Amino acid sequence: MRAVKFKIAGYDSEDDTAGQQVDIVALGIVTAAIILFVATGSEIGPAVVRSLRGQGPGPDSFMLDAFLLNIAIIIFGWSRYRQLCEEIVLRKAAENAARRLAETDPLTGFLNRRSFNTGIDALIARCTDQRPNHGADRNRVAALMMIDLDNFKQVNDHNGHSVGDLLLCECARRISTALPRGAIVGRIGGDEFAVALPFDRQHPEFVTHIAKVLVAAIGESVQINAVNITVSASIGLSRSDLGGDSPGGRVSSLFEMADIAMYHSKRQGRNGFSWFEPHMADEMRFRSELESGIRQGIPRGEFVPFYEQQVDLQTGELIGFEMLARWDSPQFGIVAPDIFIPVAEDIGAIAELSQSVIAQALEDARAWDPRLTLAVNISPIQLRDPWFAQKLLRMLVEANFPPQRLEVEITESCLHQNLAQVRSLITSLKNQGIRVSLDDFGTGYSSIGQLRELPFDRIKIDRSFVSSLVDDEDSAAIVRAVTTLGQGLHLPITAEGIETQDVLDHLRQYGEITGQGYLYGRPRPAGELGEWLDAGHHPETEAPVEPQNPLLPKTRLG
Ligand code: C2E
Ligand code: MG
Ligand code: MG
């Protein structure tokens, strides 16, 4: 790995000058000794020659002693001088190494956060310094790019940290290859890089182009230890002419804006870049309100289970309920899971949230007819927990709830994770008597091979196909194909999203399948299930009603 070279002004330390002074003193002593040697030598030399020829007395013994002493001083001084030179070279090398360690990231050779901050501050200062003859171009401004790898954590978890390190080095190499001269680059977090570069304020497309190249370069797969690995990058861009003016504030506001734009890229589906725009800050504030609301809401019991009926389509008999979590937020009202589940996943609160609603659902379901089943949804993130099956079993034991009545729904997107891990989890759940179904089938491109390989107990056809099957031939063909597949693999089928009698009539031709949807009523909280539980079966004509509570508009999260 080629460590990226960088240079920041103001690094020459005073110690080096001190070293050079010592060095000059030693050389001075040697030089003085040499001058003395020449002077005394010129005195004694002719006297020695004269005495050897028998033409006069020998040299003065004092002068001779001084001469010999001079030779000793020269030898001693010279060797000391050499020693000092070597010491200085060694000390300089050690100082450079220590400084490199303190200022750069040892893995990639990029600047670390602290020195990147110094670098970008100097860059902005150079761009904004408008003093005459200072050489600054009035149109130059600094751009900051925050580059975050999208799925780096999974790579680390699945392949180990050494592979993660090699991947980071490869990304660093690709980043430095794509950057123009004058750019400074830092690794400012585990999987976060930052780039700062000057550009002409009239031509931001210069920066946009570099961001595009970086997304493409990082997104290309890499072979590490015979494993093909693909990560992508989300990039946020900000420019110094839009940030704060105070020298201390300008770097932090530049970072904040790039950070907000980077999160925007993530929400836009990752693997892309965005320039900061002011509306993103509102989204960000809303997002952080959601995050803190979720964190506080879990212990306060604000997350509650709602229930949707699951029905035998032939007889109309109620066979169980699917639990769907809702957030009864004091600030936002009733919030749908599509809004809060992804946020809870991102902030690492999903397991706690899920545990809280499942515990309440087990409690509720104990009061129902014991023939009724309870289905719960599980996030892909929970599947990565090797103790998940044990934790669920413990909850069942604590609630005194028979595992045979519980069905765990796993979405198809989970199958893109480590398949061996998913298989072992499904197997341990099944060993405990819990059934496992594949939710939202048809949306996640799982292969038929995977379906055969994983011991699911049920397939749930995604509501997007079911609700449109009367009007859309393709949807009808997909529903037919999935029911045929289910019969072939001996897997019971559930159709989600039955909204009309026409859809129900159509589905009935497939024989023994179960279904759920707004035709049977909207999901309700436990306290409002009375009439459904009393009836046990339902008229197929319960009209769809509008949701009782306002859900958050989904557009607010982008
Ligand atoms: P899902 O498991 O596929 O749940 C069915 C979703 O379809 C529910 O949306 C339900 O209200 C909606 N639905 C039911 N019948 C109809 C219909 O006839 N027409 C239409 N258009 N929609 C119908 P909801 O409650 O908003 O849940 C959305 C998703 O959030 C769920 O999809 C599930 O994947 C997830 N989710 C819900 N609760 C939890 C939970 O506790 N944990 C996790 N990890 N995910 C949950
Ligand atoms: Mg579900
Ligand atoms: Mg579903």
mmCIF file of C-alpha atoms in Angstrom, residues 104-272:
data_model
loop_
_atom_site.group_PDB
_atom_site.id
_atom_site.type_symbol
_atom_site.label_atom_id
_atom_site.label_comp_id
_atom_site.label_asym_id
_atom_site.label_seq_id
_atom_site.Cartn_x
_atom_site.Cartn_y
_atom_site.Cartn_z
ATOM 1 C CA THR A 104 -1.259 10.238 10.039
ATOM 2 C CA ASP A 105 -3.386 7.144 10.103
ATOM 3 C CA PRO A 106 -0.957 4.220 10.316
ATOM 4 C CA LEU A 107 -3.136 1.944 8.156
ATOM 5 C CA THR A 108 -3.633 4.138 5.097
ATOM 6 C CA GLY A 109 -0.946 6.799 5.516
ATOM 7 C CA PHE A 110 -3.663 9.464 5.179
ATOM 8 C CA LEU A 111 -3.837 12.388 7.624
ATOM 9 C CA ASN A 112 -5.698 11.708 10.831
ATOM 10 C CA ARG A 113 -8.648 13.861 11.873
ATOM 11 C CA ARG A 114 -6.592 16.402 13.831
ATOM 12 C CA SER A 115 -4.038 17.104 11.152
ATOM 13 C CA PHE A 116 -6.697 16.989 8.439
ATOM 14 C CA ASN A 117 -8.444 19.804 10.324
ATOM 15 C CA THR A 118 -5.202 21.790 10.365
ATOM 16 C CA GLY A 119 -4.745 21.115 6.668
ATOM 17 C CA ILE A 120 -8.235 22.167 5.634
ATOM 18 C CA ASP A 121 -8.028 25.276 7.799
ATOM 19 C CA ALA A 122 -4.819 26.266 6.019
ATOM 20 C CA LEU A 123 -6.430 25.505 2.667
ATOM 21 C CA ILE A 124 -9.447 27.724 3.406
ATOM 22 C CA ALA A 125 -7.127 30.462 4.651
ATOM 23 C CA ARG A 126 -5.169 30.288 1.405
ATOM 24 C CA CYS A 127 -8.394 30.458 -0.611
ATOM 25 C CA THR A 128 -9.855 33.359 1.348
ATOM 26 C CA ASP A 129 -6.731 35.482 1.834
ATOM 27 C CA GLN A 130 -7.447 38.409 -0.457
ATOM 28 C CA ARG A 131 -4.462 40.602 0.459
ATOM 29 C CA PRO A 132 -2.874 42.262 -2.572
ATOM 30 C CA ASN A 133 0.130 40.379 -3.935
ATOM 31 C CA HIS A 134 -0.712 37.426 -1.781
ATOM 32 C CA GLY A 135 -1.218 35.294 -4.806
ATOM 33 C CA ALA A 136 -4.735 34.180 -3.856
ATOM 34 C CA ASP A 137 -7.166 33.764 -6.692
ATOM 35 C CA ARG A 138 -10.439 35.544 -5.821
ATOM 36 C CA ASN A 139 -12.448 32.709 -7.316
ATOM 37 C CA ARG A 140 -10.805 29.880 -5.365
ATOM 38 C CA VAL A 141 -12.854 28.236 -2.634
ATOM 39 C CA ALA A 142 -12.358 24.989 -0.745
ATOM 40 C CA ALA A 143 -14.574 21.924 -1.128
ATOM 41 C CA LEU A 144 -14.882 19.230 1.510
ATOM 42 C CA MET A 145 -15.933 15.676 0.656
ATOM 43 C CA MET A 146 -16.996 13.283 3.381
ATOM 44 C CA ILE A 147 -16.741 9.716 2.096
ATOM 45 C CA ASP A 148 -18.434 6.998 4.123
ATOM 46 C CA LEU A 149 -18.306 3.338 3.114
ATOM 47 C CA ASP A 150 -21.837 1.961 3.093
ATOM 48 C CA ASN A 151 -21.586 -1.638 4.190
ATOM 49 C CA PHE A 152 -18.146 -1.819 5.686
ATOM 50 C CA LYS A 153 -19.357 -3.142 9.039
ATOM 51 C CA GLN A 154 -20.858 -6.229 7.409
ATOM 52 C CA VAL A 155 -17.596 -6.897 5.560
ATOM 53 C CA ASN A 156 -15.729 -6.649 8.856
ATOM 54 C CA ASP A 157 -18.231 -8.860 10.690
ATOM 55 C CA HIS A 158 -18.370 -11.528 8.003
ATOM 56 C CA ASN A 159 -14.759 -11.636 6.842
ATOM 57 C CA GLY A 160 -12.763 -10.497 9.831
ATOM 58 C CA HIS A 161 -10.839 -7.354 10.656
ATOM 59 C CA SER A 162 -7.750 -8.216 8.619
ATOM 60 C CA VAL A 163 -9.855 -8.343 5.447
ATOM 61 C CA GLY A 164 -11.542 -5.109 6.581
ATOM 62 C CA ASP A 165 -8.115 -3.473 6.917
ATOM 63 C CA LEU A 166 -7.039 -4.600 3.465
ATOM 64 C CA LEU A 167 -10.289 -3.276 2.054
ATOM 65 C CA LEU A 168 -9.696 0.112 3.688
ATOM 66 C CA CYS A 169 -6.196 0.235 2.202
ATOM 67 C CA GLU A 170 -7.564 -0.567 -1.230
ATOM 68 C CA CYS A 171 -10.217 2.151 -0.904
ATOM 69 C CA ALA A 172 -7.516 4.598 0.215
ATOM 70 C CA ARG A 173 -5.449 3.675 -2.832
ATOM 71 C CA ARG A 174 -8.408 4.258 -5.139
ATOM 72 C CA ILE A 175 -9.196 7.562 -3.479
ATOM 73 C CA SER A 176 -5.655 8.888 -3.780
ATOM 74 C CA THR A 177 -5.471 7.778 -7.421
ATOM 75 C CA ALA A 178 -8.623 9.744 -8.235
ATOM 76 C CA LEU A 179 -7.548 13.003 -6.581
ATOM 77 C CA PRO A 180 -5.916 15.969 -8.318
ATOM 78 C CA ARG A 181 -2.720 17.654 -7.085
ATOM 79 C CA GLY A 182 -3.289 19.985 -4.169
ATOM 80 C CA ALA A 183 -5.980 17.846 -2.555
ATOM 81 C CA ILE A 184 -5.510 16.802 1.057
ATOM 82 C CA VAL A 185 -6.965 13.573 2.254
ATOM 83 C CA GLY A 186 -7.600 12.117 5.691
ATOM 84 C CA ARG A 187 -9.085 9.060 7.344
ATOM 85 C CA ILE A 188 -11.267 10.563 10.005
ATOM 86 C CA GLY A 189 -13.151 7.543 11.292
ATOM 87 C CA GLY A 190 -13.211 3.746 10.949
ATOM 88 C CA ASP A 191 -14.695 3.735 7.456
ATOM 89 C CA GLU A 192 -14.811 7.477 6.881
ATOM 90 C CA PHE A 193 -12.472 9.446 4.655
ATOM 91 C CA ALA A 194 -12.385 13.162 3.986
ATOM 92 C CA VAL A 195 -10.939 15.077 1.070
ATOM 93 C CA ALA A 196 -10.417 18.818 0.801
ATOM 94 C CA LEU A 197 -9.446 20.569 -2.383
ATOM 95 C CA PRO A 198 -9.492 24.036 -3.872
ATOM 96 C CA PHE A 199 -11.694 24.775 -6.879
ATOM 97 C CA ASP A 200 -12.969 27.685 -8.932
ATOM 98 C CA ARG A 201 -16.265 28.814 -7.365
ATOM 99 C CA GLN A 202 -17.756 29.191 -10.865
ATOM 100 C CA HIS A 203 -17.009 25.560 -11.655
ATOM 101 C CA PRO A 204 -18.309 23.224 -8.961
ATOM 102 C CA GLU A 205 -18.682 20.586 -11.685
ATOM 103 C CA PHE A 206 -14.944 20.008 -11.207
ATOM 104 C CA VAL A 207 -15.674 18.675 -7.699
ATOM 105 C CA THR A 208 -18.837 16.887 -8.852
ATOM 106 C CA HIS A 209 -16.799 15.012 -11.432
ATOM 107 C CA ILE A 210 -14.268 13.889 -8.823
ATOM 108 C CA ALA A 211 -17.096 12.711 -6.546
ATOM 109 C CA LYS A 212 -18.546 10.664 -9.429
ATOM 110 C CA VAL A 213 -15.171 9.098 -10.139
ATOM 111 C CA LEU A 214 -14.728 8.260 -6.437
ATOM 112 C CA VAL A 215 -18.165 6.602 -6.170
ATOM 113 C CA ALA A 216 -17.430 4.517 -9.264
ATOM 114 C CA ALA A 217 -13.888 3.614 -8.135
ATOM 115 C CA ILE A 218 -14.864 2.561 -4.617
ATOM 116 C CA GLY A 219 -17.936 0.684 -5.898
ATOM 117 C CA GLU A 220 -15.826 -1.653 -8.027
ATOM 118 C CA SER A 221 -15.464 -5.044 -6.408
ATOM 119 C CA VAL A 222 -12.112 -6.147 -5.016
ATOM 120 C CA GLN A 223 -10.620 -9.598 -4.537
ATOM 121 C CA ILE A 224 -9.180 -10.041 -1.030
ATOM 122 C CA ASN A 225 -7.883 -13.426 0.129
ATOM 123 C CA ALA A 226 -9.830 -15.093 -2.692
ATOM 124 C CA VAL A 227 -13.071 -13.428 -1.553
ATOM 125 C CA ASN A 228 -14.853 -11.061 -3.866
ATOM 126 C CA ILE A 229 -15.919 -8.021 -1.860
ATOM 127 C CA THR A 230 -18.037 -5.098 -2.927
ATOM 128 C CA VAL A 231 -18.618 -1.960 -0.912
ATOM 129 C CA SER A 232 -20.041 1.337 -2.009
ATOM 130 C CA ALA A 233 -19.525 4.889 -0.839
ATOM 131 C CA SER A 234 -21.911 7.676 0.139
ATOM 132 C CA ILE A 235 -20.358 11.096 -0.300
ATOM 133 C CA GLY A 236 -21.416 14.488 1.047
ATOM 134 C CA LEU A 237 -19.995 17.693 -0.453
ATOM 135 C CA SER A 238 -19.798 21.180 1.009
ATOM 136 C CA ARG A 239 -18.030 24.381 -0.033
ATOM 137 C CA SER A 240 -16.278 26.967 2.093
ATOM 138 C CA ASP A 241 -18.034 30.007 0.589
ATOM 139 C CA LEU A 242 -21.341 28.786 2.081
ATOM 140 C CA GLY A 243 -20.109 28.110 5.592
ATOM 141 C CA GLY A 244 -19.524 30.271 8.674
ATOM 142 C CA ASP A 245 -16.936 33.033 8.603
ATOM 143 C CA SER A 246 -15.129 32.749 11.929
ATOM 144 C CA PRO A 247 -11.812 30.934 11.563
ATOM 145 C CA GLY A 248 -12.780 28.460 14.299
ATOM 146 C CA GLY A 249 -16.286 27.941 12.981
ATOM 147 C CA ARG A 250 -15.588 27.634 9.285
ATOM 148 C CA VAL A 251 -14.007 24.168 9.450
ATOM 149 C CA SER A 252 -16.668 22.805 11.764
ATOM 150 C CA SER A 253 -19.509 24.239 9.683
ATOM 151 C CA LEU A 254 -17.906 22.823 6.540
ATOM 152 C CA PHE A 255 -17.755 19.414 8.230
ATOM 153 C CA GLU A 256 -21.322 19.689 9.476
ATOM 154 C CA MET A 257 -22.646 20.546 6.022
ATOM 155 C CA ALA A 258 -20.702 17.736 4.339
ATOM 156 C CA ASP A 259 -21.910 15.326 7.018
ATOM 157 C CA ILE A 260 -25.545 16.292 6.459
ATOM 158 C CA ALA A 261 -25.117 15.904 2.687
ATOM 159 C CA MET A 262 -23.464 12.515 3.233
ATOM 160 C CA TYR A 263 -26.425 11.270 5.306
ATOM 161 C CA HIS A 264 -28.705 12.584 2.591
ATOM 162 C CA SER A 265 -26.824 10.416 0.078
ATOM 163 C CA LYS A 266 -27.314 7.432 2.372
ATOM 164 C CA ARG A 267 -31.034 8.025 2.563
ATOM 165 C CA GLN A 268 -31.195 8.414 -1.197
ATOM 166 C CA GLY A 269 -30.127 4.806 -1.502
ATOM 167 C CA ARG A 270 -26.374 5.058 -0.867
ATOM 168 C CA ASN A 271 -23.664 4.593 -3.500
ATOM 169 C CA GLY A 272 -23.905 8.240 -4.574
#
